[in-house]
Amino acid sequence: MASQGKEDLPTSETVTTFTPEEIAKFKAESVRTWGNGTRIYQQTAAYRLMLNTGLRTGEVLGLLNSDIDLENRVIHLQKGVKEVSRRDGVEATSGREVKVGKLKTASSKRDVPLNQAAVDAILVLRAERYFGEDSPLISDEHGGYTRPVNFRKRDYRILEAAGLEQRGLHTLRHTFATNLVNRAKQPDGTIRSLSARQVADLLGHSTSEITELYYVKKDTSRLAGITAGFDL
């Protein structure tokens, strides 16, 4: 890297996240309407749900309404979806389809707590489309599972219209993790943060090292003045 005049940055420094200003722009664009009052984009509350839970794309698209317990503010995450090539027996055919199956790892099967923003997002999604408890929370127009490729394209359209750099959906997960580990300002002015182990459990990681290395953008501003009183 040095011979090419490039800086070899720690993995944690290359993590992409959204700033509060970017989140505000994204939210504003996501709820924009046409002149007749209808929404330009469908089911955009799904992105706010990801931002407030850290769910993977396959996890959030695999959610059934019955997996959600609003009374106790928790999601019982049990399965996910992915997009695969269509097959006729062992032969691949043209086109792709959504396949429902096991989660990425054993630790991915977990209970995910819901904050108020996540609860509000779920209520908005259900008001927009609801085909019953055994149907996906984020469904297509027929009540089936939404294709991940369409979900990503919609996200890219919103980012472009909002004047934001195109970033993958994993950025929502990174932003969630970074906010929890670095700090979150409370109404009384105090700063609250979670440990990397706690966030790893929320994300479904087997170790906190994965969370720290690949999901959290370090905030070195927290080190300001920390060596005061340690003079040698």
PDB file of C-alpha atoms in Angstrom:
ATOM      1  CA  MET A   1       0.000   0.000   0.000  1.00  0.00           C
ATOM      2  CA  ALA A   2       2.802   2.417   0.909  1.00  0.00           C
ATOM      3  CA  SER A   3       4.619   1.810  -2.407  1.00  0.00           C
ATOM      4  CA  GLN A   4       1.427   2.886  -4.212  1.00  0.00           C
ATOM      5  CA  GLY A   5       1.121   6.030  -2.139  1.00  0.00           C
ATOM      6  CA  LYS A   6      -1.953   4.675  -0.349  1.00  0.00           C
ATOM      7  CA  GLU A   7      -2.675   4.485   3.349  1.00  0.00           C
ATOM      8  CA  ASP A   8      -3.211   1.036   4.806  1.00  0.00           C
ATOM      9  CA  LEU A   9      -6.151   1.750   7.093  1.00  0.00           C
ATOM     10  CA  PRO A  10      -7.399  -0.544   9.866  1.00  0.00           C
ATOM     11  CA  THR A  11     -10.483  -2.489   8.824  1.00  0.00           C
ATOM     12  CA  SER A  12     -12.641  -0.605  11.320  1.00  0.00           C
ATOM     13  CA  GLU A  13     -11.693   2.682   9.645  1.00  0.00           C
ATOM     14  CA  THR A  14     -13.083   1.526   6.282  1.00  0.00           C
ATOM     15  CA  VAL A  15     -16.562   0.801   7.669  1.00  0.00           C
ATOM     16  CA  THR A  16     -19.213   2.914   5.922  1.00  0.00           C
ATOM     17  CA  THR A  17     -21.877   4.609   8.039  1.00  0.00           C
ATOM     18  CA  PHE A  18     -24.470   7.344   7.633  1.00  0.00           C
ATOM     19  CA  THR A  19     -24.109  10.644   9.465  1.00  0.00           C
ATOM     20  CA  PRO A  20     -27.166  12.091  11.260  1.00  0.00           C
ATOM     21  CA  GLU A  21     -27.457  14.654   8.443  1.00  0.00           C
ATOM     22  CA  GLU A  22     -27.454  11.909   5.809  1.00  0.00           C
ATOM     23  CA  ILE A  23     -30.049   9.919   7.717  1.00  0.00           C
ATOM     24  CA  ALA A  24     -32.295  13.000   7.824  1.00  0.00           C
ATOM     25  CA  LYS A  25     -31.941  13.475   4.048  1.00  0.00           C
ATOM     26  CA  PHE A  26     -32.651   9.803   3.397  1.00  0.00           C
ATOM     27  CA  LYS A  27     -35.771   9.840   5.589  1.00  0.00           C
ATOM     28  CA  ALA A  28     -37.083  13.016   3.966  1.00  0.00           C
ATOM     29  CA  GLU A  29     -36.674  11.584   0.471  1.00  0.00           C
ATOM     30  CA  SER A  30     -38.112   8.192   1.413  1.00  0.00           C
ATOM     31  CA  VAL A  31     -41.494   9.683   2.375  1.00  0.00           C
ATOM     32  CA  ARG A  32     -41.749  12.134  -0.544  1.00  0.00           C
ATOM     33  CA  THR A  33     -45.022  12.061  -2.464  1.00  0.00           C
ATOM     34  CA  TRP A  34     -46.318  12.810  -5.938  1.00  0.00           C
ATOM     35  CA  GLY A  35     -48.595  15.786  -6.503  1.00  0.00           C
ATOM     36  CA  ASN A  36     -51.665  13.661  -5.788  1.00  0.00           C
ATOM     37  CA  GLY A  37     -50.314  12.705  -2.372  1.00  0.00           C
ATOM     38  CA  THR A  38     -49.315   9.111  -3.123  1.00  0.00           C
ATOM     39  CA  ARG A  39     -45.894   7.907  -2.001  1.00  0.00           C
ATOM     40  CA  ILE A  40     -43.143   7.797  -4.626  1.00  0.00           C
ATOM     41  CA  TYR A  41     -41.461   4.832  -2.943  1.00  0.00           C
ATOM     42  CA  GLN A  42     -43.104   1.810  -1.346  1.00  0.00           C
ATOM     43  CA  GLN A  43     -42.372   0.268   2.046  1.00  0.00           C
ATOM     44  CA  THR A  44     -39.513   2.621   2.903  1.00  0.00           C
ATOM     45  CA  ALA A  45     -40.185   2.136   6.613  1.00  0.00           C
ATOM     46  CA  ALA A  46     -38.325  -1.158   6.111  1.00  0.00           C
ATOM     47  CA  TYR A  47     -35.047   0.774   5.862  1.00  0.00           C
ATOM     48  CA  ARG A  48     -35.805   2.600   9.112  1.00  0.00           C
ATOM     49  CA  LEU A  49     -36.506  -0.769  10.713  1.00  0.00           C
ATOM     50  CA  MET A  50     -33.065  -1.994   9.595  1.00  0.00           C
ATOM     51  CA  LEU A  51     -31.443   1.188  10.870  1.00  0.00           C
ATOM     52  CA  ASN A  52     -32.953   0.642  14.321  1.00  0.00           C
ATOM     53  CA  THR A  53     -32.437  -3.130  14.645  1.00  0.00           C
ATOM     54  CA  GLY A  54     -29.285  -3.918  12.649  1.00  0.00           C
ATOM     55  CA  LEU A  55     -31.064  -6.683  10.734  1.00  0.00           C
ATOM     56  CA  ARG A  56     -29.434  -8.078   7.589  1.00  0.00           C
ATOM     57  CA  THR A  57     -31.304  -7.708   4.291  1.00  0.00           C
ATOM     58  CA  GLY A  58     -32.169 -11.412   4.167  1.00  0.00           C
ATOM     59  CA  GLU A  59     -33.328 -11.314   7.787  1.00  0.00           C
ATOM     60  CA  VAL A  60     -35.667  -8.342   7.460  1.00  0.00           C
ATOM     61  CA  LEU A  61     -37.165  -9.636   4.195  1.00  0.00           C
ATOM     62  CA  GLY A  62     -37.701 -13.055   5.785  1.00  0.00           C
ATOM     63  CA  LEU A  63     -39.733 -11.676   8.693  1.00  0.00           C
ATOM     64  CA  LEU A  64     -43.300 -12.892   9.033  1.00  0.00           C
ATOM     65  CA  ASN A  65     -45.815 -10.793  10.942  1.00  0.00           C
ATOM     66  CA  SER A  66     -46.085 -13.691  13.397  1.00  0.00           C
ATOM     67  CA  ASP A  67     -42.372 -13.337  14.231  1.00  0.00           C
ATOM     68  CA  ILE A  68     -43.061  -9.918  15.757  1.00  0.00           C
ATOM     69  CA  ASP A  69     -44.271  -9.445  19.336  1.00  0.00           C
ATOM     70  CA  LEU A  70     -45.162  -5.779  19.643  1.00  0.00           C
ATOM     71  CA  GLU A  71     -46.529  -6.186  23.159  1.00  0.00           C
ATOM     72  CA  ASN A  72     -43.106  -7.249  24.426  1.00  0.00           C
ATOM     73  CA  ARG A  73     -41.231  -5.221  21.788  1.00  0.00           C
ATOM     74  CA  VAL A  74     -39.216  -8.059  20.328  1.00  0.00           C
ATOM     75  CA  ILE A  75     -38.648  -9.861  17.030  1.00  0.00           C
ATOM     76  CA  HIS A  76     -38.134 -13.616  17.169  1.00  0.00           C
ATOM     77  CA  LEU A  77     -35.727 -14.036  14.274  1.00  0.00           C
ATOM     78  CA  GLN A  78     -35.935 -17.554  12.885  1.00  0.00           C
ATOM     79  CA  LYS A  79     -35.235 -17.568   9.146  1.00  0.00           C
ATOM     80  CA  GLY A  80     -34.096 -15.477   6.228  1.00  0.00           C
ATOM     81  CA  VAL A  81     -34.391 -15.217   2.479  1.00  0.00           C
ATOM     82  CA  LYS A  82     -31.944 -15.134  -0.383  1.00  0.00           C
ATOM     83  CA  GLU A  83     -32.233 -14.891  -4.132  1.00  0.00           C
ATOM     84  CA  VAL A  84     -31.124 -17.921  -6.133  1.00  0.00           C
ATOM     85  CA  SER A  85     -31.200 -19.115  -9.737  1.00  0.00           C
ATOM     86  CA  ARG A  86     -34.294 -21.074 -10.683  1.00  0.00           C
ATOM     87  CA  ARG A  87     -33.739 -24.808 -11.055  1.00  0.00           C
ATOM     88  CA  ASP A  88     -35.597 -27.645 -12.718  1.00  0.00           C
ATOM     89  CA  GLY A  89     -34.257 -30.583 -10.730  1.00  0.00           C
ATOM     90  CA  VAL A  90     -30.473 -30.278 -10.947  1.00  0.00           C
ATOM     91  CA  GLU A  91     -30.580 -28.074 -14.033  1.00  0.00           C
ATOM     92  CA  ALA A  92     -30.495 -24.283 -13.777  1.00  0.00           C
ATOM     93  CA  THR A  93     -33.191 -22.451 -15.734  1.00  0.00           C
ATOM     94  CA  SER A  94     -33.630 -18.801 -16.652  1.00  0.00           C
ATOM     95  CA  GLY A  95     -34.646 -16.330 -13.984  1.00  0.00           C
ATOM     96  CA  ARG A  96     -34.195 -16.038 -10.247  1.00  0.00           C
ATOM     97  CA  GLU A  97     -36.438 -16.695  -7.260  1.00  0.00           C
ATOM     98  CA  VAL A  98     -36.592 -16.026  -3.533  1.00  0.00           C
ATOM     99  CA  LYS A  99     -35.703 -18.958  -1.300  1.00  0.00           C
ATOM    100  CA  VAL A 100     -36.606 -19.080   2.388  1.00  0.00           C
ATOM    101  CA  GLY A 101     -34.207 -20.965   4.608  1.00  0.00           C
ATOM    102  CA  LYS A 102     -31.954 -21.019   7.623  1.00  0.00           C
ATOM    103  CA  LEU A 103     -30.185 -17.919   8.886  1.00  0.00           C
ATOM    104  CA  LYS A 104     -26.550 -17.190   8.091  1.00  0.00           C
ATOM    105  CA  THR A 105     -25.091 -18.754  11.255  1.00  0.00           C
ATOM    106  CA  ALA A 106     -26.278 -20.483  14.420  1.00  0.00           C
ATOM    107  CA  SER A 107     -25.867 -17.234  16.360  1.00  0.00           C
ATOM    108  CA  SER A 108     -28.059 -15.409  13.831  1.00  0.00           C
ATOM    109  CA  LYS A 109     -31.167 -17.048  15.298  1.00  0.00           C
ATOM    110  CA  ARG A 110     -31.965 -14.580  18.058  1.00  0.00           C
ATOM    111  CA  ASP A 111     -34.454 -12.240  19.707  1.00  0.00           C
ATOM    112  CA  VAL A 112     -34.085  -8.647  18.559  1.00  0.00           C
ATOM    113  CA  PRO A 113     -35.407  -5.891  20.869  1.00  0.00           C
ATOM    114  CA  LEU A 114     -37.445  -3.083  19.341  1.00  0.00           C
ATOM    115  CA  ASN A 115     -37.045   0.592  20.196  1.00  0.00           C
ATOM    116  CA  GLN A 116     -39.880   3.033  19.538  1.00  0.00           C
ATOM    117  CA  ALA A 117     -38.605   3.957  16.063  1.00  0.00           C
ATOM    118  CA  ALA A 118     -38.590   0.258  15.101  1.00  0.00           C
ATOM    119  CA  VAL A 119     -42.126  -0.242  16.454  1.00  0.00           C
ATOM    120  CA  ASP A 120     -43.334   2.794  14.504  1.00  0.00           C
ATOM    121  CA  ALA A 121     -41.718   1.449  11.316  1.00  0.00           C
ATOM    122  CA  ILE A 122     -43.486  -1.914  11.730  1.00  0.00           C
ATOM    123  CA  LEU A 123     -46.850  -0.197  12.224  1.00  0.00           C
ATOM    124  CA  VAL A 124     -46.312   1.880   9.083  1.00  0.00           C
ATOM    125  CA  LEU A 125     -45.396  -1.223   7.080  1.00  0.00           C
ATOM    126  CA  ARG A 126     -48.507  -3.060   8.280  1.00  0.00           C
ATOM    127  CA  ALA A 127     -50.720  -0.086   7.466  1.00  0.00           C
ATOM    128  CA  GLU A 128     -49.279  -0.030   3.957  1.00  0.00           C
ATOM    129  CA  ARG A 129     -49.589  -3.790   3.314  1.00  0.00           C
ATOM    130  CA  TYR A 130     -50.885  -6.590   5.497  1.00  0.00           C
ATOM    131  CA  PHE A 131     -51.789 -10.047   4.219  1.00  0.00           C
ATOM    132  CA  GLY A 132     -52.094 -11.815   7.573  1.00  0.00           C
ATOM    133  CA  GLU A 133     -49.914 -13.110  10.395  1.00  0.00           C
ATOM    134  CA  ASP A 134     -48.320 -15.804   8.235  1.00  0.00           C
ATOM    135  CA  SER A 135     -47.350 -13.371   5.482  1.00  0.00           C
ATOM    136  CA  PRO A 136     -44.087 -11.405   5.210  1.00  0.00           C
ATOM    137  CA  LEU A 137     -43.963  -8.047   6.975  1.00  0.00           C
ATOM    138  CA  ILE A 138     -42.294  -6.616   3.866  1.00  0.00           C
ATOM    139  CA  SER A 139     -44.276  -8.264   1.107  1.00  0.00           C
ATOM    140  CA  ASP A 140     -44.685  -7.775  -2.611  1.00  0.00           C
ATOM    141  CA  GLU A 141     -48.046  -6.653  -4.003  1.00  0.00           C
ATOM    142  CA  HIS A 142     -49.351 -10.226  -3.911  1.00  0.00           C
ATOM    143  CA  GLY A 143     -48.368 -10.962  -0.319  1.00  0.00           C
ATOM    144  CA  GLY A 144     -45.237 -12.919  -1.213  1.00  0.00           C
ATOM    145  CA  TYR A 145     -41.635 -12.305  -0.249  1.00  0.00           C
ATOM    146  CA  THR A 146     -39.955  -9.193  -1.659  1.00  0.00           C
ATOM    147  CA  ARG A 147     -36.989  -9.912  -3.921  1.00  0.00           C
ATOM    148  CA  PRO A 148     -33.726  -8.626  -2.388  1.00  0.00           C
ATOM    149  CA  VAL A 149     -32.651  -7.146  -5.739  1.00  0.00           C
ATOM    150  CA  ASN A 150     -35.790  -4.978  -5.887  1.00  0.00           C
ATOM    151  CA  PHE A 151     -35.308  -3.959  -2.264  1.00  0.00           C
ATOM    152  CA  ARG A 152     -31.728  -2.853  -3.008  1.00  0.00           C
ATOM    153  CA  LYS A 153     -32.685  -0.974  -6.171  1.00  0.00           C
ATOM    154  CA  ARG A 154     -35.318   0.998  -4.271  1.00  0.00           C
ATOM    155  CA  ASP A 155     -32.702   1.963  -1.691  1.00  0.00           C
ATOM    156  CA  TYR A 156     -30.310   3.125  -4.431  1.00  0.00           C
ATOM    157  CA  ARG A 157     -33.057   5.245  -6.017  1.00  0.00           C
ATOM    158  CA  ILE A 158     -33.713   7.010  -2.712  1.00  0.00           C
ATOM    159  CA  LEU A 159     -30.006   7.642  -2.106  1.00  0.00           C
ATOM    160  CA  GLU A 160     -29.540   9.087  -5.580  1.00  0.00           C
ATOM    161  CA  ALA A 161     -32.613  11.325  -5.342  1.00  0.00           C
ATOM    162  CA  ALA A 162     -31.448  12.540  -1.914  1.00  0.00           C
ATOM    163  CA  GLY A 163     -28.040  13.464  -3.354  1.00  0.00           C
ATOM    164  CA  LEU A 164     -26.233  10.856  -1.261  1.00  0.00           C
ATOM    165  CA  GLU A 165     -23.387   8.543  -2.198  1.00  0.00           C
ATOM    166  CA  GLN A 166     -24.571   5.073  -3.202  1.00  0.00           C
ATOM    167  CA  ARG A 167     -23.856   2.609  -0.415  1.00  0.00           C
ATOM    168  CA  GLY A 168     -25.078  -0.919   0.206  1.00  0.00           C
ATOM    169  CA  LEU A 169     -27.851  -1.847   2.605  1.00  0.00           C
ATOM    170  CA  HIS A 170     -25.219  -3.155   5.021  1.00  0.00           C
ATOM    171  CA  THR A 171     -24.439   0.510   5.751  1.00  0.00           C
ATOM    172  CA  LEU A 172     -27.676   0.633   7.770  1.00  0.00           C
ATOM    173  CA  ARG A 173     -26.409  -2.271   9.894  1.00  0.00           C
ATOM    174  CA  HIS A 174     -23.004  -0.623  10.300  1.00  0.00           C
ATOM    175  CA  THR A 175     -24.624   2.652  11.345  1.00  0.00           C
ATOM    176  CA  PHE A 176     -26.748   0.865  13.955  1.00  0.00           C
ATOM    177  CA  ALA A 177     -23.712  -0.900  15.437  1.00  0.00           C
ATOM    178  CA  THR A 178     -21.487   2.184  15.392  1.00  0.00           C
ATOM    179  CA  ASN A 179     -24.109   4.318  17.124  1.00  0.00           C
ATOM    180  CA  LEU A 180     -24.555   1.780  19.917  1.00  0.00           C
ATOM    181  CA  VAL A 181     -20.840   1.262  20.584  1.00  0.00           C
ATOM    182  CA  ASN A 182     -19.636   4.832  20.194  1.00  0.00           C
ATOM    183  CA  ARG A 183     -22.316   6.701  22.070  1.00  0.00           C
ATOM    184  CA  ALA A 184     -25.894   7.881  22.092  1.00  0.00           C
ATOM    185  CA  LYS A 185     -26.855  11.116  23.830  1.00  0.00           C
ATOM    186  CA  GLN A 186     -29.695  10.741  26.307  1.00  0.00           C
ATOM    187  CA  PRO A 187     -32.427  13.357  27.015  1.00  0.00           C
ATOM    188  CA  ASP A 188     -30.686  14.337  30.240  1.00  0.00           C
ATOM    189  CA  GLY A 189     -27.444  15.048  28.371  1.00  0.00           C
ATOM    190  CA  THR A 190     -25.572  11.943  29.512  1.00  0.00           C
ATOM    191  CA  ILE A 191     -23.834   9.629  27.048  1.00  0.00           C
ATOM    192  CA  ARG A 192     -24.863   5.979  26.932  1.00  0.00           C
ATOM    193  CA  SER A 193     -23.074   3.245  24.995  1.00  0.00           C
ATOM    194  CA  LEU A 194     -23.106  -0.540  24.780  1.00  0.00           C
ATOM    195  CA  SER A 195     -20.191  -2.949  24.875  1.00  0.00           C
ATOM    196  CA  ALA A 196     -18.999  -4.657  21.697  1.00  0.00           C
ATOM    197  CA  ARG A 197     -20.185  -7.973  23.191  1.00  0.00           C
ATOM    198  CA  GLN A 198     -23.702  -6.638  23.687  1.00  0.00           C
ATOM    199  CA  VAL A 199     -23.834  -5.296  20.133  1.00  0.00           C
ATOM    200  CA  ALA A 200     -22.442  -8.589  18.797  1.00  0.00           C
ATOM    201  CA  ASP A 201     -25.369 -10.389  20.443  1.00  0.00           C
ATOM    202  CA  LEU A 202     -27.826  -7.927  18.900  1.00  0.00           C
ATOM    203  CA  LEU A 203     -26.305  -8.414  15.438  1.00  0.00           C
ATOM    204  CA  GLY A 204     -26.079 -12.179  15.721  1.00  0.00           C
ATOM    205  CA  HIS A 205     -22.278 -12.373  15.686  1.00  0.00           C
ATOM    206  CA  SER A 206     -20.487 -15.260  17.348  1.00  0.00           C
ATOM    207  CA  THR A 207     -17.680 -13.016  18.646  1.00  0.00           C
ATOM    208  CA  SER A 208     -17.323  -9.352  19.564  1.00  0.00           C
ATOM    209  CA  GLU A 209     -14.115  -9.205  17.489  1.00  0.00           C
ATOM    210  CA  ILE A 210     -16.179  -9.512  14.303  1.00  0.00           C
ATOM    211  CA  THR A 211     -18.343  -6.605  15.446  1.00  0.00           C
ATOM    212  CA  GLU A 212     -15.395  -4.366  16.319  1.00  0.00           C
ATOM    213  CA  LEU A 213     -13.385  -5.123  13.181  1.00  0.00           C
ATOM    214  CA  TYR A 214     -16.041  -5.076  10.487  1.00  0.00           C
ATOM    215  CA  TYR A 215     -19.078  -3.208  11.817  1.00  0.00           C
ATOM    216  CA  VAL A 216     -18.027  -0.333  14.047  1.00  0.00           C
ATOM    217  CA  LYS A 217     -16.450   2.876  12.809  1.00  0.00           C
ATOM    218  CA  LYS A 218     -14.232   4.109  15.621  1.00  0.00           C
ATOM    219  CA  ASP A 219     -14.912   7.499  17.165  1.00  0.00           C
ATOM    220  CA  THR A 220     -11.551   8.802  18.355  1.00  0.00           C
ATOM    221  CA  SER A 221     -13.132  12.026  19.620  1.00  0.00           C
ATOM    222  CA  ARG A 222     -13.961  10.092  22.800  1.00  0.00           C
ATOM    223  CA  LEU A 223     -10.224  10.042  23.568  1.00  0.00           C
ATOM    224  CA  ALA A 224      -9.987  13.829  23.841  1.00  0.00           C
ATOM    225  CA  GLY A 225      -8.464  14.722  27.213  1.00  0.00           C
ATOM    226  CA  ILE A 226      -8.415  11.106  28.373  1.00  0.00           C
ATOM    227  CA  THR A 227      -4.693  11.233  29.288  1.00  0.00           C
ATOM    228  CA  ALA A 228      -5.151  14.251  31.608  1.00  0.00           C
ATOM    229  CA  GLY A 229      -3.714  13.365  35.007  1.00  0.00           C
ATOM    230  CA  PHE A 230      -1.421  10.663  33.630  1.00  0.00           C
ATOM    231  CA  ASP A 231       1.618  12.973  33.236  1.00  0.00           C
ATOM    232  CA  LEU A 232       5.024  11.258  33.387  1.00  0.00           C
TER     233      LEU A 232
END
